[in-house]
Amino acid sequence: MTTLKELAALLNISVSTVSKALNDSHEISENTRVRVKELATKLNYKPNRIAQQLKTNKSKTIGVILPTVTNPFFAEVLHGIEMAATNSDYDIIVCLSNETLHKEKRSLELLSNGSVDGFIMAVARESQVKKNTDHIKATIESKLPVLMFDRVVNSIECNKVIVDDFQSVYDATEHLIVKEQRKNILLVSNIEELSVGKLRIQGYTKALEDYNLKPEILKLDHAVDFDVEKKICDYLKANRSIDAILSIDHVTGIVAINMAKKLGIDIPKKLSIVGFGYEHTQLLSSPRISIIHQKAHKIGEMSAQLLIDNINNEDLKPRTIVVPSELKLSDSVK
Amino acid sequence: MTTLKELAALLNISVSTVSKALNDSHEISENTRVRVKELATKLNYKPNRIAQQLKTNKSKTIGVILPTVTNPFFAEVLHGIEMAATNSDYDIIVCLSNETLHKEKRSLELLSNGSVDGFIMAVARESQVKKNTDHIKATIESKLPVLMFDRVVNSIECNKVIVDDFQSVYDATEHLIVKEQRKNILLVSNIEELSVGKLRIQGYTKALEDYNLKPEILKLDHAVDFDVEKKICDYLKANRSIDAILSIDHVTGIVAINMAKKLGIDIPKKLSIVGFGYEHTQLLSSPRISIIHQKAHKIGEMSAQLLIDNINNEDLKPRTIVVPSELKLSDSVK
DNA sequence: TTGTATGCGTTATCAC
DNA sequence: GTGATAACGCATACAA
């Protein structure tokens, strides 16, 4: 890599003159400025980022700690973060906690050494379940701003970007009751221990309460693959009166459609199905599933923007931004 | 952040003594070593990474440039990269090209300033279509190692980790012909312009040739959503003799299953369907789709490992590693 | 207009 | 066993 020193040597001038010339200082003569820039271009000079960072004590980098990236929600959030960060000239360092507390903690600590100017994170499942978030508090106390999205810790005061988990499920449930005239709505859950899961279940329960209906919840308890299919299938077989299913994740709704079809249940006439989903979820089932579409991309963008604002102005009061979801109905019931 | 200087001042000793003590130099007395370490722990001292990087001229960071991360394949590769990198004490900076040439080029250039010690990338669709890869060559010439995975540029000599695109599709096709006795196998394609798409189509074509069968290809031409469904549905309606469908991506196979069911075609008795897929793809259709499962996670791990080897030993000859895929049959035809 | 000196935080060399 | 000094590459206050 070409350095200022090398340029200076070749041009027989001092390093500082070269530096100033490249930074368009008015102190430097037109002549040398041009000479310097020409040589710099020719040798493909690029200021060493590390040196600049050491000098300014800013890394212009954001640490992004995600539970996983194979979950499409987080993947899309990451996309949003990357776009917004790039726009503001920030790099992102990505760490995956794999839902574990120790990896989350480790990542936070490893990057808290000047590597990043702040963090964007969604709390790992384990940290949330064990209510162990001291590492996050410690990071904030060390003056490194942290922004949480989606899965947040209420007791920690910092910027947050969250989804309207309660409201979106309430609205979807209400839609099923009022617009589609459903009375026996089953909620299928496999994330009841997460903060978001709890909120979604609350939204469902409240809506049923408000309309004097009885809640009915099928907890899958982290079942995988065939178990998911079997549990849903068995439940549908044993409870024929169910006329709507509300899945609070992005997979079990589709599984429910497939199982219902297998049992010969007429969708959408006899059974409505709503799940959570992403850009292409609706393409994966026929008839199409109705989805609560979280604006994951937007969540990412806003998170990055808010954190960067916070980095550039430490005195800003912490804010919590709610990004509303959108209910996208299957065409059949539109 | 606590610095060596601060520790030194508090202990009334020199900076270099502190540094040596923390690095367990044998020059330092047991006594001071302990005193220094105690204070360091107490003040939560962490060596400033930026300063270390400047000193060693190594960033211990890998630049990862992906076309997108919402495609599950790339998400899983990223997961693999992150794990392997973390294991070797490397950070990763992630950039998304969004399949565009200019963003890919920009990312490569922006990070080629000391920010990273090397790159892992899958070439953007646009770069591949326009055959414009000078920016990649330039990076390699500037002594920054680049590793390409999945989508590679043949004319560039560097480490590569690829999938057995040709062979896996050949094998799957052969399986359909020999084991499932299929004769009219339709290939559904929406990525024929990518290097991987071409290879997959070649594998299919060659297999049919070898068994004296006629290739039949439905190009979707980047259709989205309803168009995909419609095109596949129409084709199936007009060509009732088709007894197997081979999708070379991870979505259209599932769409094909749904359409065939809609048309009342008996799966898997009258029609076999094979697609590409990831961990949870098979859960998304009923009956389950057979998939060619690319070991995306492994691709990521191997890529990171190979690049890091290359970073630590520039003289290693470039290698190309082929990661074999696995044909996962739907249970019904197992 | 140009050059010199200093410092960012760390480590390594050398002297005491 | 400890400390002073230089160096990584850059930016800037200050001197000429």
XYZ file of C-alpha atoms (C1' of nucleotides) in Angstrom:
700
model
C 0.000 0.000 0.000
C 1.193 3.454 -0.927
C 1.710 5.830 1.987
C 2.059 9.551 2.373
C 5.702 9.028 3.145
C 6.334 7.302 -0.138
C 4.569 10.017 -2.096
C 6.562 12.653 -0.240
C 9.833 10.919 -0.964
C 9.083 10.588 -4.665
C 8.105 14.248 -4.930
C 10.870 15.519 -2.697
C 8.476 17.353 -0.439
C 7.362 16.782 3.133
C 4.723 14.410 4.337
C 2.568 17.171 5.718
C 2.546 19.004 2.424
C 1.341 15.866 0.730
C -1.302 15.372 3.363
C -2.553 18.909 3.033
C -2.514 18.792 -0.745
C -4.648 15.673 -0.763
C -7.065 17.252 1.664
C -7.438 20.328 -0.532
C -5.932 22.671 2.005
C -5.950 26.277 0.804
C -2.435 26.606 2.168
C -1.083 24.594 -0.720
C -0.264 25.990 -4.162
C -2.264 24.934 -7.146
C 0.878 23.539 -8.666
C 1.945 21.142 -5.939
C -1.629 20.190 -5.265
C -1.986 18.948 -8.803
C 1.391 17.238 -8.812
C 0.590 15.429 -5.589
C -2.848 14.356 -6.680
C -1.590 13.098 -9.990
C 0.995 10.899 -8.386
C -1.479 9.741 -5.779
C -3.915 8.663 -8.448
C -1.171 7.034 -10.443
C -0.007 4.986 -7.492
C -3.565 4.329 -6.360
C -2.965 5.919 -2.986
C -5.630 5.386 -0.370
C -5.356 6.795 3.138
C -4.799 3.959 5.591
C -8.069 3.599 7.396
C -6.511 2.169 10.511
C -4.224 5.143 10.920
C -7.105 7.533 10.413
C -9.105 5.691 12.996
C -6.309 5.841 15.512
C -5.967 9.531 14.929
C -9.619 10.424 15.172
C -10.485 7.791 17.738
C -13.494 6.839 15.643
C -13.818 3.584 13.762
C -16.771 4.571 11.606
C -17.882 1.007 12.114
C -20.989 -0.444 13.714
C -21.048 -3.767 15.486
C -24.123 -5.781 14.548
C -24.927 -8.706 16.818
C -27.671 -10.976 15.561
C -29.039 -14.200 17.063
C -28.888 -15.797 13.624
C -28.967 -14.772 10.013
C -30.678 -17.806 8.549
C -33.956 -16.543 9.939
C -35.250 -14.399 7.063
C -36.390 -11.686 9.435
C -32.893 -11.034 10.687
C -31.462 -11.413 7.209
C -33.729 -8.676 5.950
C -32.981 -6.459 8.923
C -29.300 -6.925 8.196
C -29.903 -5.847 4.654
C -31.553 -2.678 5.872
C -28.756 -1.971 8.314
C -26.123 -2.471 5.652
C -27.832 -0.061 3.273
C -28.300 2.698 5.804
C -24.804 2.253 7.197
C -23.230 2.376 3.764
C -25.196 5.498 3.005
C -23.704 7.175 6.036
C -20.241 5.864 5.259
C -20.137 3.309 8.027
C -18.922 -0.274 7.840
C -20.601 -3.043 9.759
C -18.940 -5.879 11.623
C -21.352 -8.764 11.978
C -21.342 -11.238 14.840
C -23.811 -14.060 15.315
C -24.711 -15.043 18.838
C -26.398 -18.257 17.719
C -28.942 -17.428 20.381
C -26.390 -18.060 23.111
C -25.516 -15.797 25.979
C -21.800 -16.509 25.998
C -21.275 -15.727 22.336
C -23.300 -12.554 22.619
C -21.283 -11.484 25.617
C -18.018 -12.400 23.987
C -18.812 -10.465 20.816
C -19.784 -7.408 22.770
C -16.588 -7.524 24.786
C -14.290 -8.283 21.879
C -15.551 -5.346 19.876
C -15.527 -2.946 22.814
C -11.908 -2.108 22.247
C -12.160 0.612 19.663
C -13.267 -1.707 16.879
C -16.704 -0.155 16.682
C -18.408 3.105 17.565
C -21.620 1.438 18.703
C -23.801 -1.639 18.538
C -27.051 -2.744 16.982
C -28.362 -5.931 18.477
C -31.311 -8.230 18.972
C -30.968 -10.055 22.260
C -30.185 -13.763 22.122
C -32.880 -16.153 23.204
C -30.745 -17.492 26.057
C -29.964 -14.047 27.424
C -33.621 -13.185 27.316
C -34.757 -16.382 28.966
C -32.121 -16.225 31.682
C -32.697 -12.509 32.072
C -28.954 -12.057 31.999
C -28.141 -8.764 30.361
C -25.411 -7.322 32.514
C -22.977 -7.428 29.626
C -25.223 -5.098 27.691
C -25.533 -2.697 30.577
C -21.754 -2.727 30.997
C -21.281 -1.828 27.348
C -23.581 1.143 27.613
C -21.902 2.291 30.807
C -18.572 2.223 29.042
C -20.004 4.939 26.774
C -20.519 2.734 23.753
C -24.060 3.309 22.510
C -26.231 0.238 22.021
C -29.430 0.073 20.020
C -31.758 -2.896 20.455
C -34.317 -3.958 17.910
C -37.119 -6.470 17.952
C -36.023 -8.372 21.023
C -35.362 -5.719 23.603
C -34.701 -5.535 27.305
C -37.198 -3.263 28.978
C -35.070 -2.543 32.001
C -32.257 -1.106 29.906
C -32.544 2.465 28.821
C -31.311 2.940 25.274
C -32.534 3.497 21.761
C -34.927 0.831 20.569
C -36.645 -0.075 17.339
C -39.472 -2.488 17.810
C -42.288 -4.080 15.942
C -45.902 -3.579 16.944
C -46.116 -7.163 18.068
C -49.098 -6.730 20.317
C -51.081 -4.484 18.029
C -50.450 -6.340 14.785
C -51.654 -9.626 16.233
C -54.584 -7.893 17.897
C -55.553 -6.375 14.570
C -55.157 -9.642 12.698
C -57.252 -11.450 15.273
C -59.888 -8.783 15.133
C -59.892 -9.062 11.366
C -60.530 -12.796 11.623
C -63.379 -12.251 14.032
C -65.080 -9.301 12.405
C -64.332 -9.527 8.718
C -64.085 -13.275 8.322
C -66.617 -14.197 10.984
C -64.364 -16.709 12.714
C -65.178 -17.919 16.208
C -62.714 -20.700 17.028
C -59.318 -19.247 16.421
C -56.344 -21.400 17.305
C -53.023 -19.744 18.047
C -49.982 -21.815 17.173
C -46.857 -20.861 19.056
C -43.300 -22.015 19.229
C -41.688 -18.864 20.552
C -43.721 -18.199 23.669
C -40.622 -17.641 25.780
C -39.380 -14.705 23.716
C -40.482 -11.187 24.512
C -41.997 -10.925 21.056
C -43.816 -14.207 21.476
C -45.343 -13.061 24.715
C -46.528 -9.819 23.172
C -48.077 -11.567 20.224
C -49.924 -13.973 22.452
C -51.161 -11.056 24.511
C -52.478 -9.332 21.406
C -54.363 -12.465 20.473
C -55.724 -13.030 23.957
C -56.853 -9.441 24.358
C -58.721 -9.477 21.064
C -60.552 -12.667 21.948
C -61.385 -11.245 25.350
C -62.746 -8.057 23.813
C -65.041 -10.132 21.619
C -65.957 -12.644 24.323
C -64.288 -15.575 22.692
C -62.202 -18.329 24.222
C -58.444 -18.412 23.553
C -56.985 -21.686 22.376
C -53.241 -22.067 22.202
C -51.150 -24.880 20.774
C -47.612 -24.657 22.102
C -45.160 -26.595 19.990
C -42.328 -26.402 22.450
C -39.574 -26.096 19.868
C -40.627 -29.158 17.979
C -38.901 -29.580 14.666
C -39.759 -30.955 11.267
C -42.079 -33.920 11.448
C -43.096 -33.198 14.988
C -44.417 -29.821 13.963
C -46.464 -31.383 11.210
C -47.715 -34.149 13.439
C -48.685 -31.954 16.339
C -50.608 -29.573 14.149
C -52.234 -32.367 12.203
C -53.289 -34.226 15.325
C -54.688 -31.100 16.857
C -56.735 -30.276 13.796
C -58.055 -33.801 13.661
C -59.109 -33.710 17.300
C -60.622 -30.228 17.115
C -62.741 -30.017 14.006
C -64.504 -26.865 15.092
C -61.449 -24.700 14.556
C -62.154 -22.225 11.783
C -59.017 -20.098 11.893
C -55.354 -20.549 12.718
C -53.043 -17.774 13.747
C -49.382 -18.675 13.631
C -47.050 -16.310 15.411
C -43.950 -17.362 13.494
C -43.084 -17.650 9.827
C -43.136 -21.406 9.336
C -45.964 -23.075 11.196
C -48.651 -21.186 9.282
C -47.534 -22.795 6.067
C -47.287 -26.165 7.731
C -50.838 -25.659 8.978
C -52.090 -24.992 5.454
C -50.459 -28.144 4.184
C -51.861 -30.224 7.012
C -55.344 -28.824 6.619
C -55.264 -29.626 2.928
C -54.139 -33.120 3.762
C -57.144 -33.504 6.033
C -59.393 -32.295 3.267
C -60.361 -29.107 5.022
C -61.604 -26.450 2.655
C -59.322 -23.411 2.687
C -60.197 -20.595 2.819
C -63.880 -21.406 3.055
C -63.826 -23.426 6.268
C -60.506 -22.354 7.632
C -58.588 -19.063 7.571
C -54.883 -19.069 8.133
C -52.734 -16.136 9.144
C -49.024 -16.292 9.865
C -46.023 -14.080 10.021
C -44.121 -13.695 6.812
C -41.556 -12.012 4.662
C -41.239 -10.886 1.102
C -41.721 -14.279 -0.517
C -43.622 -16.218 2.097
C -46.917 -16.011 0.290
C -45.431 -17.676 -2.757
C -44.793 -20.807 -0.738
C -48.330 -21.947 -0.164
C -51.416 -22.494 -2.227
C -53.870 -21.107 -1.438
C -51.751 -18.254 -0.280
C -51.366 -17.658 3.383
C -52.368 -14.316 4.849
C -49.416 -12.787 6.571
C -48.497 -10.170 9.067
C -45.628 -8.627 7.209
C -43.034 -7.050 9.435
C -41.134 -4.276 7.784
C -37.821 -5.896 8.532
C -35.879 -3.873 6.014
C -37.206 -0.679 7.462
C -36.416 -1.820 10.982
C -32.813 -2.266 9.888
C -32.619 1.108 8.203
C -34.118 2.956 11.129
C -31.902 1.148 13.593
C -28.762 2.124 11.757
C -29.908 5.686 11.324
C -30.882 6.073 14.949
C -27.636 4.590 16.210
C -25.540 6.786 13.958
C -27.425 9.832 15.182
C -26.677 8.688 18.700
C -22.990 8.213 17.934
C -22.723 11.711 16.545
C -24.672 13.246 19.353
C -24.337 11.487 22.669
C -26.760 13.812 24.378
C -29.813 12.709 22.444
C -32.423 11.180 24.685
C -33.087 7.476 24.063
C -36.057 6.905 21.816
C -38.223 3.912 21.071
C -39.502 3.696 17.532
C -42.338 1.384 16.643
C -42.393 0.152 13.073
C -45.919 -0.908 12.180
C -46.499 -4.184 10.383
C -48.852 -4.685 7.495
C -51.555 -7.320 7.219
C -51.299 -8.830 3.776
C -54.357 -10.881 3.042
C -54.396 -13.939 0.915
C -56.050 -13.020 -2.382
C -58.894 -15.355 -1.712
C -60.207 -13.270 1.157
C -59.236 -9.854 -0.115
C -11.235 3.567 27.417
C -8.321 2.831 29.676
C -4.879 3.058 28.056
C -1.421 1.836 28.923
C -0.456 5.398 29.633
C -3.151 5.776 32.253
C -2.167 2.555 33.962
C 1.471 3.640 33.944
C 0.627 6.998 35.480
C -1.441 5.450 38.241
C 1.296 2.969 39.102
C 4.140 5.427 38.719
C 5.973 3.205 36.289
C 6.667 3.496 32.590
C 4.381 2.594 29.745
C 6.734 -0.030 28.420
C 6.879 -1.793 31.754
C 3.130 -1.938 31.840
C 3.014 -3.292 28.321
C 5.557 -5.990 29.087
C 3.866 -6.937 32.325
C 0.546 -7.417 30.555
C 2.214 -9.516 27.889
C 3.839 -11.751 30.489
C 7.363 -10.777 29.620
C 9.937 -12.669 31.704
C 11.856 -9.440 32.096
C 9.285 -8.221 34.566
C 9.236 -9.069 38.257
C 6.480 -11.147 39.659
C 5.536 -8.294 41.915
C 4.958 -5.586 39.338
C 3.379 -8.059 36.967
C 0.700 -8.800 39.512
C 0.215 -5.169 40.458
C -0.195 -4.178 36.831
C -2.593 -6.972 36.030
C -4.719 -6.248 39.029
C -5.155 -2.639 38.143
C -5.768 -3.534 34.499
C -8.552 -5.889 35.473
C -9.985 -3.389 37.880
C -10.131 -0.669 35.249
C -11.273 -3.128 32.596
C -8.313 -2.367 30.383
C -8.446 -3.727 26.857
C -5.669 -3.127 24.351
C -6.883 -0.747 21.692
C -7.409 -2.888 18.640
C -6.863 -0.046 16.209
C -3.466 0.728 17.653
C -2.481 -2.919 17.520
C -3.593 -3.111 13.930
C -1.563 -0.064 12.982
C 1.481 -1.546 14.628
C 1.223 -4.987 13.083
C -0.224 -3.848 9.789
C -2.818 -6.579 10.080
C -6.492 -5.972 10.667
C -7.430 -9.535 11.584
C -10.588 -8.791 9.675
C -12.077 -10.392 6.580
C -14.200 -8.516 4.094
C -17.226 -10.547 3.049
C -19.025 -9.350 -0.060
C -22.306 -11.079 -0.771
C -24.833 -10.455 -3.526
C -27.610 -10.598 -0.949
C -28.257 -12.110 2.422
C -31.992 -12.697 2.122
C -31.292 -15.672 -0.091
C -31.018 -18.508 2.432
C -28.044 -19.994 0.663
C -25.937 -16.917 1.229
C -27.295 -16.503 4.738
C -26.122 -19.971 5.624
C -22.761 -19.444 3.988
C -22.398 -16.287 6.030
C -23.141 -18.254 9.136
C -20.384 -20.701 8.272
C -17.936 -17.914 7.539
C -18.706 -16.191 10.799
C -18.139 -19.332 12.815
C -14.842 -20.234 11.209
C -13.614 -16.651 11.340
C -14.501 -16.301 15.011
C -12.707 -19.554 15.713
C -9.557 -18.143 14.192
C -9.998 -14.822 15.937
C -10.991 -12.860 12.884
C -13.780 -10.341 12.558
C -15.859 -10.043 9.424
C -17.009 -6.880 7.730
C -20.050 -7.602 5.606
C -20.981 -5.724 2.448
C -23.924 -6.505 0.211
C -23.558 -5.879 -3.480
C -27.273 -6.252 -4.108
C -26.193 -8.059 -7.250
C -24.850 -4.822 -8.719
C -21.440 -4.252 -10.207
C -20.954 -0.773 -8.861
C -21.668 -1.658 -5.247
C -19.404 -4.682 -5.449
C -16.632 -2.582 -6.903
C -17.155 0.160 -4.378
C -17.052 -2.229 -1.435
C -13.887 -3.846 -2.691
C -12.216 -0.484 -3.110
C -13.402 1.005 0.158
C -12.089 -1.905 2.175
C -8.794 -2.097 0.310
C -7.242 0.472 2.581
C -6.074 -1.638 5.443
C -9.555 -2.355 6.732
C -9.321 -6.029 5.893
C -6.654 -8.645 5.318
C -8.534 -10.369 2.531
C -11.899 -10.947 0.895
C -14.449 -13.688 0.576
C -16.946 -13.022 -2.170
C -19.576 -14.431 -4.462
C -19.651 -12.443 -7.676
C -22.672 -10.218 -8.257
C -25.068 -11.207 -10.985
C -24.399 -8.002 -12.920
C -20.638 -8.436 -12.811
C -20.999 -11.960 -14.037
C -23.407 -11.125 -16.819
C -21.353 -8.164 -18.025
C -18.169 -10.146 -17.560
C -16.722 -7.140 -15.787
C -14.332 -8.310 -13.125
C -11.383 -5.973 -13.451
C -11.979 -4.649 -9.953
C -11.437 -8.122 -8.575
C -8.252 -8.607 -10.530
C -7.014 -5.245 -9.315
C -7.622 -6.227 -5.716
C -5.630 -9.408 -6.088
C -2.815 -7.564 -7.812
C -2.659 -5.178 -4.890
C -1.685 -8.213 -2.807
C -4.994 -8.551 -1.017
C -6.061 -12.190 -1.267
C -9.538 -12.867 -2.620
C -11.448 -16.093 -2.274
C -14.487 -16.685 -4.462
C -17.219 -19.132 -3.631
C -20.180 -20.476 -5.537
C -20.210 -17.857 -8.253
C -16.642 -17.696 -9.471
C -14.739 -16.169 -12.358
C -12.816 -18.843 -14.214
C -10.312 -16.460 -15.730
C -9.141 -15.255 -12.341
C -6.604 -17.348 -10.516
C -7.325 -17.477 -6.814
C -8.674 -19.749 -4.120
C -12.163 -20.984 -4.853
C -14.790 -22.967 -3.037
C -17.490 -24.240 -5.306
C -20.456 -26.495 -5.318
C -20.653 -29.537 -7.564
C -23.336 -27.892 -9.635
C -22.875 -30.017 -12.703
C -22.481 -33.322 -10.929
C -25.238 -32.898 -8.368
C -27.815 -32.126 -11.041
C -26.485 -34.901 -13.218
C -26.863 -37.330 -10.344
C -30.330 -36.110 -9.456
C -31.427 -36.428 -13.064
C -29.944 -39.882 -13.305
C -31.765 -40.807 -10.120
C -35.064 -39.700 -11.639
C -34.411 -41.720 -14.778
C -33.035 -44.891 -13.262
C -34.552 -45.177 -9.811
C -37.866 -43.475 -10.396
C -38.286 -44.521 -14.028
C -39.076 -41.037 -15.282
C -38.899 -40.238 -18.979
C -40.213 -36.714 -19.432
C -38.238 -34.566 -17.091
C -38.854 -30.844 -17.197
C -36.160 -28.481 -15.999
C -37.436 -25.226 -14.546
C -34.924 -22.407 -14.587
C -34.811 -18.817 -13.558
C -31.085 -18.397 -13.162
C -29.792 -19.542 -16.510
C -27.527 -16.539 -16.891
C -25.491 -17.291 -13.785
C -22.453 -19.524 -13.965
C -24.103 -21.902 -11.515
C -27.301 -21.949 -13.559
C -25.391 -22.847 -16.696
C -23.596 -25.681 -14.948
C -26.785 -27.091 -13.527
C -28.469 -27.030 -16.901
C -25.442 -28.766 -18.392
C -25.643 -31.513 -15.782
C -29.263 -32.050 -16.626
C -28.709 -32.004 -20.366
C -25.795 -34.383 -20.209
C -27.728 -36.901 -18.139
C -30.635 -36.882 -20.552
C -28.232 -37.279 -23.449
C -26.534 -40.218 -21.806
C -29.879 -41.908 -21.449
C -31.207 -40.890 -24.869
C -33.919 -38.660 -23.550
C -35.054 -35.264 -24.790
C -34.290 -32.178 -22.646
C -37.172 -29.869 -21.950
C -36.496 -26.526 -20.340
C -38.911 -23.916 -19.010
C -37.134 -20.596 -18.610
C -38.979 -18.259 -16.303
C -36.990 -15.198 -17.197
C -36.989 -13.694 -13.710
C -40.710 -13.812 -13.381
C -41.964 -13.077 -9.914
C -44.803 -14.195 -7.727
C -47.954 -14.869 -9.680
C -46.135 -15.080 -12.973
C -44.056 -17.941 -11.693
C -47.139 -19.799 -10.589
C -48.965 -19.085 -13.800
C -46.143 -20.038 -16.116
C -45.558 -23.313 -14.359
C -49.258 -24.075 -14.131
C -49.865 -23.327 -17.783
C -46.934 -25.434 -18.830
C -48.091 -28.388 -16.809
C -51.577 -28.079 -18.230
C -50.271 -28.022 -21.790
C -47.796 -30.857 -21.256
C -49.537 -33.639 -19.402
C -46.870 -36.190 -20.225
C -44.341 -34.617 -17.876
C -43.548 -37.048 -15.084
C -40.760 -35.219 -13.277
C -39.762 -31.653 -12.587
C -36.273 -30.547 -11.741
C -36.031 -27.033 -10.361
C -32.571 -25.539 -10.260
C -33.377 -22.966 -7.613
C -34.908 -23.087 -4.155
C -38.364 -21.683 -4.809
C -39.834 -22.906 -8.057
C -39.794 -26.548 -7.012
C -42.208 -25.800 -4.203
C -44.340 -23.693 -6.481
C -44.421 -26.619 -8.899
C -45.673 -28.955 -6.183
C -48.440 -26.557 -5.279
C -49.466 -26.103 -8.900
C -49.443 -29.813 -9.622
C -51.653 -30.454 -6.607
C -53.974 -27.751 -7.837
C -54.230 -29.539 -11.167
C -55.001 -32.775 -9.377
C -51.791 -34.461 -10.405
C -50.847 -37.326 -8.139
C -47.580 -36.628 -6.356
C -45.322 -38.560 -6.053
C -46.998 -41.308 -8.027
C -47.386 -39.537 -11.341
C -44.922 -36.735 -10.839
C -41.573 -36.499 -9.074
C -40.270 -33.137 -8.017
C -36.710 -32.240 -7.179
C -35.457 -28.788 -6.311
C -32.606 -27.098 -4.565
C -33.072 -26.505 -0.892
C -31.780 -25.606 2.506
C -32.214 -26.827 6.023
C -35.950 -26.244 6.272
C -37.073 -26.330 2.674
C -38.610 -29.762 2.911
C -40.877 -28.627 5.696
C -42.540 -26.176 3.359
C -44.332 -28.581 1.056
C -46.544 -31.591 1.432
C -45.729 -34.069 0.107
C -42.177 -33.134 0.783
C -40.035 -32.028 -2.062
C -36.831 -33.910 -2.807
C -33.940 -31.544 -2.646
C -30.377 -31.151 -3.694
C -29.004 -29.874 -0.439
C -25.962 -27.695 -0.851
C -23.732 -27.708 2.171
C -23.849 -23.947 2.449
C -22.601 -23.851 6.006
C -19.625 -25.964 5.091
C -18.912 -23.802 2.071
C -18.694 -20.830 4.383
C -16.457 -22.575 6.876
C -14.075 -23.855 4.246
C -13.949 -20.482 2.537
C -12.952 -18.716 5.716
C -10.403 -21.362 6.600
C -8.841 -21.343 3.170
C -8.647 -17.563 3.038
C -7.093 -17.334 6.466
C -4.502 -19.929 5.463
C -3.792 -17.820 2.424
C -3.454 -14.663 4.506
C -0.949 -16.330 6.788
C 1.004 -17.884 3.971
C 0.992 -15.905 0.761
C 2.965 -18.500 -1.114
C 0.321 -21.191 -1.030
C -0.826 -22.143 -4.490
C -4.451 -21.285 -5.244
C -6.757 -24.210 -4.726
C -10.269 -25.002 -5.805
C -12.305 -26.988 -3.351
C -15.492 -28.689 -4.442
C -18.066 -29.204 -1.707
C -20.387 -32.036 -2.712
C -24.114 -31.636 -2.317
C -26.425 -34.249 -0.944
C -29.584 -35.524 -2.574
C -32.263 -35.617 0.087
C -35.213 -37.580 -1.137
C -38.756 -36.922 -0.172
C -39.792 -39.643 2.247
C -42.354 -40.947 -0.166
C -39.713 -42.151 -2.609
C -37.003 -43.103 -0.181
C 3.454 28.282 0.566
C 6.130 24.689 2.701
C 8.188 22.097 6.441
C 8.827 20.457 11.356
C 7.122 18.527 15.358
C 3.774 16.095 17.982
C 0.503 12.642 19.190
C -3.140 8.835 18.631
C -1.951 3.516 21.618
C 0.737 -0.122 21.040
C 4.951 -2.900 20.775
C 9.893 -3.733 20.139
C 14.654 -2.472 20.576
C 17.963 -0.903 23.189
C 20.099 1.235 27.148
C 20.512 1.596 31.981
C 14.103 -5.526 36.226
C 12.925 -1.128 34.400
C 12.607 2.764 31.347
C 13.435 5.744 27.340
C 12.788 5.937 22.435
C 11.223 4.875 17.925
C 7.950 3.326 14.753
C 3.305 2.079 12.392
C 0.417 6.195 8.902
C -2.015 10.083 9.370
C -3.438 14.864 10.656
C -2.569 19.278 12.480
C -0.585 23.177 15.360
C 3.030 25.730 14.807
C 7.412 27.487 12.827
C 9.830 29.268 9.014
